[in-house]
Amino acid sequence: AQRVTQPEKLLSVFKGAPVELKCNYSYSGSPELFWYVQYSRQRLQLLLRHISRESIKGFTADLNKGETSFHLKKPFAQEEDSAMYYCALSGAGQNFVFGPGTRLSVLP
Amino acid sequence: DAGITQSPRHKVTETGTPVTLRCHQTENHRYMYWYRQDPGHGLRLIHYSYGVKDTDKGEVSDGYSVSRSKTEDFLLTLESATSSQTSVYFCAISEAGRTYEQYFGPGTRLTVT
């Protein structure tokens, strides 16, 4: 079965501090992992995917198959990063599984 | 925002009544999805469609049915609404070959009293 966990419901950091949003998954095959973000009054949107190995808005995420993790990191948080972040997994077929989400609050 | 609209945006209904939510897209994307969003659960897939008249169940399909008679419309029906179906419902679309990138609608807030 596919499962995604995000242990923190809320994460508060000060502006300029590093931030790490944790994501762990369980899946028996080779998954694709993603981070989606929902800013206030905006629609949920794709932030990044592990295959592309790119940095978006200063965020990066590395897939660690040994630890079955896909943590989202940014070295210096900005106030505009405040949002709801969802980790998601895509396995076989079209079944997309989202984690419960972490609300990031960046304090001034 | 991708051309996805949902109607209605808000609805209050009574237990036992049928409810239909509509998702409409202007992107001609092949795949369409219905999710529900609940605190502590994130988004959970209800049903999805991979073409006209082609649909499949998701993680939480019990109590829901869907139909897709046209590429642009994907309907979600609660045959007999229950209080446990109070939620925010999101529609999403994606292109064939890029199903990882889903574009979401604005959501429908449904309250079942």
XYZ file of C-alpha atoms in Angstrom:
221
model
C 0.000 0.000 0.000
C 1.095 3.546 -0.682
C 1.339 5.885 2.271
C 2.810 9.324 2.883
C 3.398 10.786 6.322
C 4.289 14.323 7.321
C 4.924 14.345 11.061
C 4.549 18.089 11.610
C 1.136 19.726 11.279
C 2.632 23.152 11.882
C 6.173 24.404 11.553
C 7.134 27.920 12.584
C 10.515 29.456 11.776
C 11.925 32.956 11.744
C 12.729 34.741 8.516
C 16.236 33.880 7.375
C 16.354 30.612 9.307
C 16.734 27.240 7.581
C 13.613 25.193 7.144
C 13.068 21.475 6.636
C 9.655 19.960 6.033
C 9.713 16.246 6.655
C 8.111 13.613 4.452
C 8.313 9.837 4.734
C 6.671 7.303 2.508
C 5.962 3.623 2.209
C 5.759 1.961 -1.162
C 7.009 -1.394 -2.355
C 8.078 -0.296 -5.830
C 9.882 2.715 -7.258
C 7.817 5.771 -6.463
C 7.797 9.245 -7.850
C 7.742 11.869 -5.120
C 6.484 15.425 -5.306
C 5.912 18.504 -3.214
C 2.781 20.560 -3.740
C 2.149 23.953 -2.138
C -0.967 25.972 -1.419
C -0.461 29.653 -0.678
C -3.213 31.628 1.010
C -6.148 32.215 -1.349
C -4.423 30.346 -4.162
C -4.881 26.932 -5.661
C -2.792 23.915 -4.848
C 0.151 23.746 -7.256
C 3.161 21.583 -7.988
C 6.347 22.873 -6.362
C 8.867 20.254 -7.397
C 9.366 16.598 -8.278
C 12.288 14.411 -7.313
C 13.089 13.291 -10.852
C 13.835 16.800 -12.049
C 16.296 17.432 -9.203
C 15.725 21.146 -9.557
C 15.504 24.002 -7.093
C 12.281 25.968 -7.122
C 11.980 29.211 -5.140
C 15.117 28.130 -3.280
C 13.583 24.813 -2.183
C 15.221 21.461 -2.826
C 14.258 17.918 -1.958
C 16.316 14.750 -2.194
C 14.823 11.311 -2.399
C 16.476 9.000 0.133
C 15.348 5.492 -0.701
C 17.201 3.976 2.262
C 15.294 6.135 4.715
C 12.187 6.340 2.481
C 12.199 10.085 2.901
C 11.751 13.130 0.696
C 12.326 16.116 2.943
C 11.883 19.644 1.593
C 14.607 22.109 2.506
C 15.410 25.773 2.125
C 18.479 27.407 3.643
C 16.913 30.821 4.312
C 13.150 31.030 4.787
C 11.208 34.048 3.530
C 7.849 35.330 4.743
C 6.312 34.580 1.352
C 7.116 30.894 1.907
C 4.323 30.701 4.446
C 1.861 28.185 3.037
C 0.503 24.663 3.310
C 2.900 22.054 1.922
C 1.878 18.579 0.821
C 4.182 15.717 0.006
C 2.759 13.335 -2.595
C 3.613 9.965 -4.054
C 2.749 8.430 -7.379
C 3.155 4.724 -7.800
C 1.682 2.230 -10.195
C -1.349 3.356 -12.115
C -2.761 6.804 -11.607
C -3.203 6.598 -7.881
C -1.772 9.725 -6.361
C -1.377 9.753 -2.590
C -0.972 12.981 -0.637
C 0.346 13.362 2.866
C -1.674 15.200 5.545
C 0.221 18.441 4.955
C 2.418 20.769 6.996
C 1.571 24.409 7.515
C 4.746 26.499 7.364
C 4.647 29.843 9.104
C 7.631 32.135 8.577
C 7.745 34.780 11.259
C 9.206 38.242 10.668
C -4.657 29.339 -13.256
C -5.456 26.502 -15.603
C -8.987 26.622 -16.972
C -10.704 24.633 -14.270
C -13.915 25.681 -12.615
C -16.026 23.969 -9.998
C -19.682 24.489 -9.233
C -21.153 25.170 -6.837
C -18.403 26.741 -4.744
C -20.367 26.346 -1.530
C -23.289 24.108 -0.674
C -25.218 23.220 2.437
C -27.474 20.199 2.218
C -29.340 17.851 4.504
C -28.490 14.260 5.294
C -30.002 11.848 2.809
C -30.301 14.245 -0.112
C -28.471 13.681 -3.413
C -25.742 16.146 -4.347
C -23.856 16.617 -7.607
C -20.677 18.625 -7.928
C -19.402 19.685 -11.315
C -15.874 20.139 -12.576
C -15.369 21.849 -15.914
C -12.078 22.256 -17.794
C -11.135 24.157 -20.916
C -7.648 22.607 -21.256
C -8.674 19.412 -23.079
C -6.644 17.369 -20.587
C -7.284 13.640 -20.591
C -7.167 12.957 -16.862
C -9.553 14.370 -14.274
C -9.657 13.691 -10.550
C -11.863 14.295 -7.551
C -10.277 14.681 -4.110
C -11.612 15.523 -0.688
C -9.582 17.559 1.766
C -9.999 17.026 5.489
C -7.870 18.227 8.427
C -5.289 15.634 9.353
C -5.847 13.643 6.176
C -4.623 15.964 3.472
C -6.122 15.229 0.074
C -7.592 11.822 -0.585
C -8.480 10.592 -4.040
C -12.148 9.704 -4.511
C -12.356 8.813 -8.195
C -10.498 9.655 -11.343
C -11.107 9.521 -15.071
C -8.666 8.678 -17.831
C -11.001 9.485 -20.689
C -14.630 9.933 -21.663
C -16.666 7.222 -19.935
C -13.462 5.777 -18.412
C -13.316 6.085 -14.645
C -11.752 4.263 -11.719
C -11.973 4.290 -7.948
C -9.580 6.011 -5.629
C -8.795 5.569 -1.979
C -12.142 6.772 -0.563
C -14.758 5.984 -3.207
C -17.513 4.528 -0.998
C -20.643 6.670 -1.135
C -19.552 8.497 -4.283
C -20.112 7.963 -7.987
C -18.762 9.837 -11.000
C -19.550 10.338 -14.628
C -17.702 11.770 -17.579
C -19.757 12.055 -20.742
C -17.618 14.827 -22.244
C -13.908 15.568 -22.075
C -14.519 18.860 -20.330
C -16.913 17.765 -17.572
C -16.432 15.416 -14.625
C -19.344 15.061 -12.229
C -19.175 13.801 -8.650
C -22.421 12.547 -7.130
C -23.240 11.793 -3.537
C -26.329 9.607 -3.894
C -27.423 10.116 -0.293
C -25.275 12.630 1.533
C -24.052 11.877 5.058
C -22.443 14.146 7.652
C -19.127 12.317 7.153
C -19.083 13.698 3.619
C -18.821 17.261 4.892
C -15.547 18.348 3.352
C -13.830 20.509 0.788
C -13.835 18.850 -2.620
C -11.165 19.559 -5.203
C -11.132 18.699 -8.854
C -7.825 18.338 -10.675
C -6.726 17.705 -14.250
C -3.551 16.464 -15.869
C -2.233 15.714 -19.302
C -1.510 12.222 -20.546
C 2.166 11.523 -19.965
C 2.394 14.249 -17.300
C -0.029 12.904 -14.724
C 2.340 13.927 -11.953
C 1.552 17.579 -12.630
C -2.008 18.106 -11.569
C -3.796 21.425 -11.887
C -6.358 22.030 -9.224
C -9.678 23.775 -9.219
C -10.722 26.309 -6.560
C -12.599 23.763 -4.444
C -16.199 23.261 -3.312
C -17.055 23.495 0.369
C -19.862 21.037 1.129
C -21.638 20.935 4.465
C -24.059 18.114 5.212
C -26.304 18.881 8.188
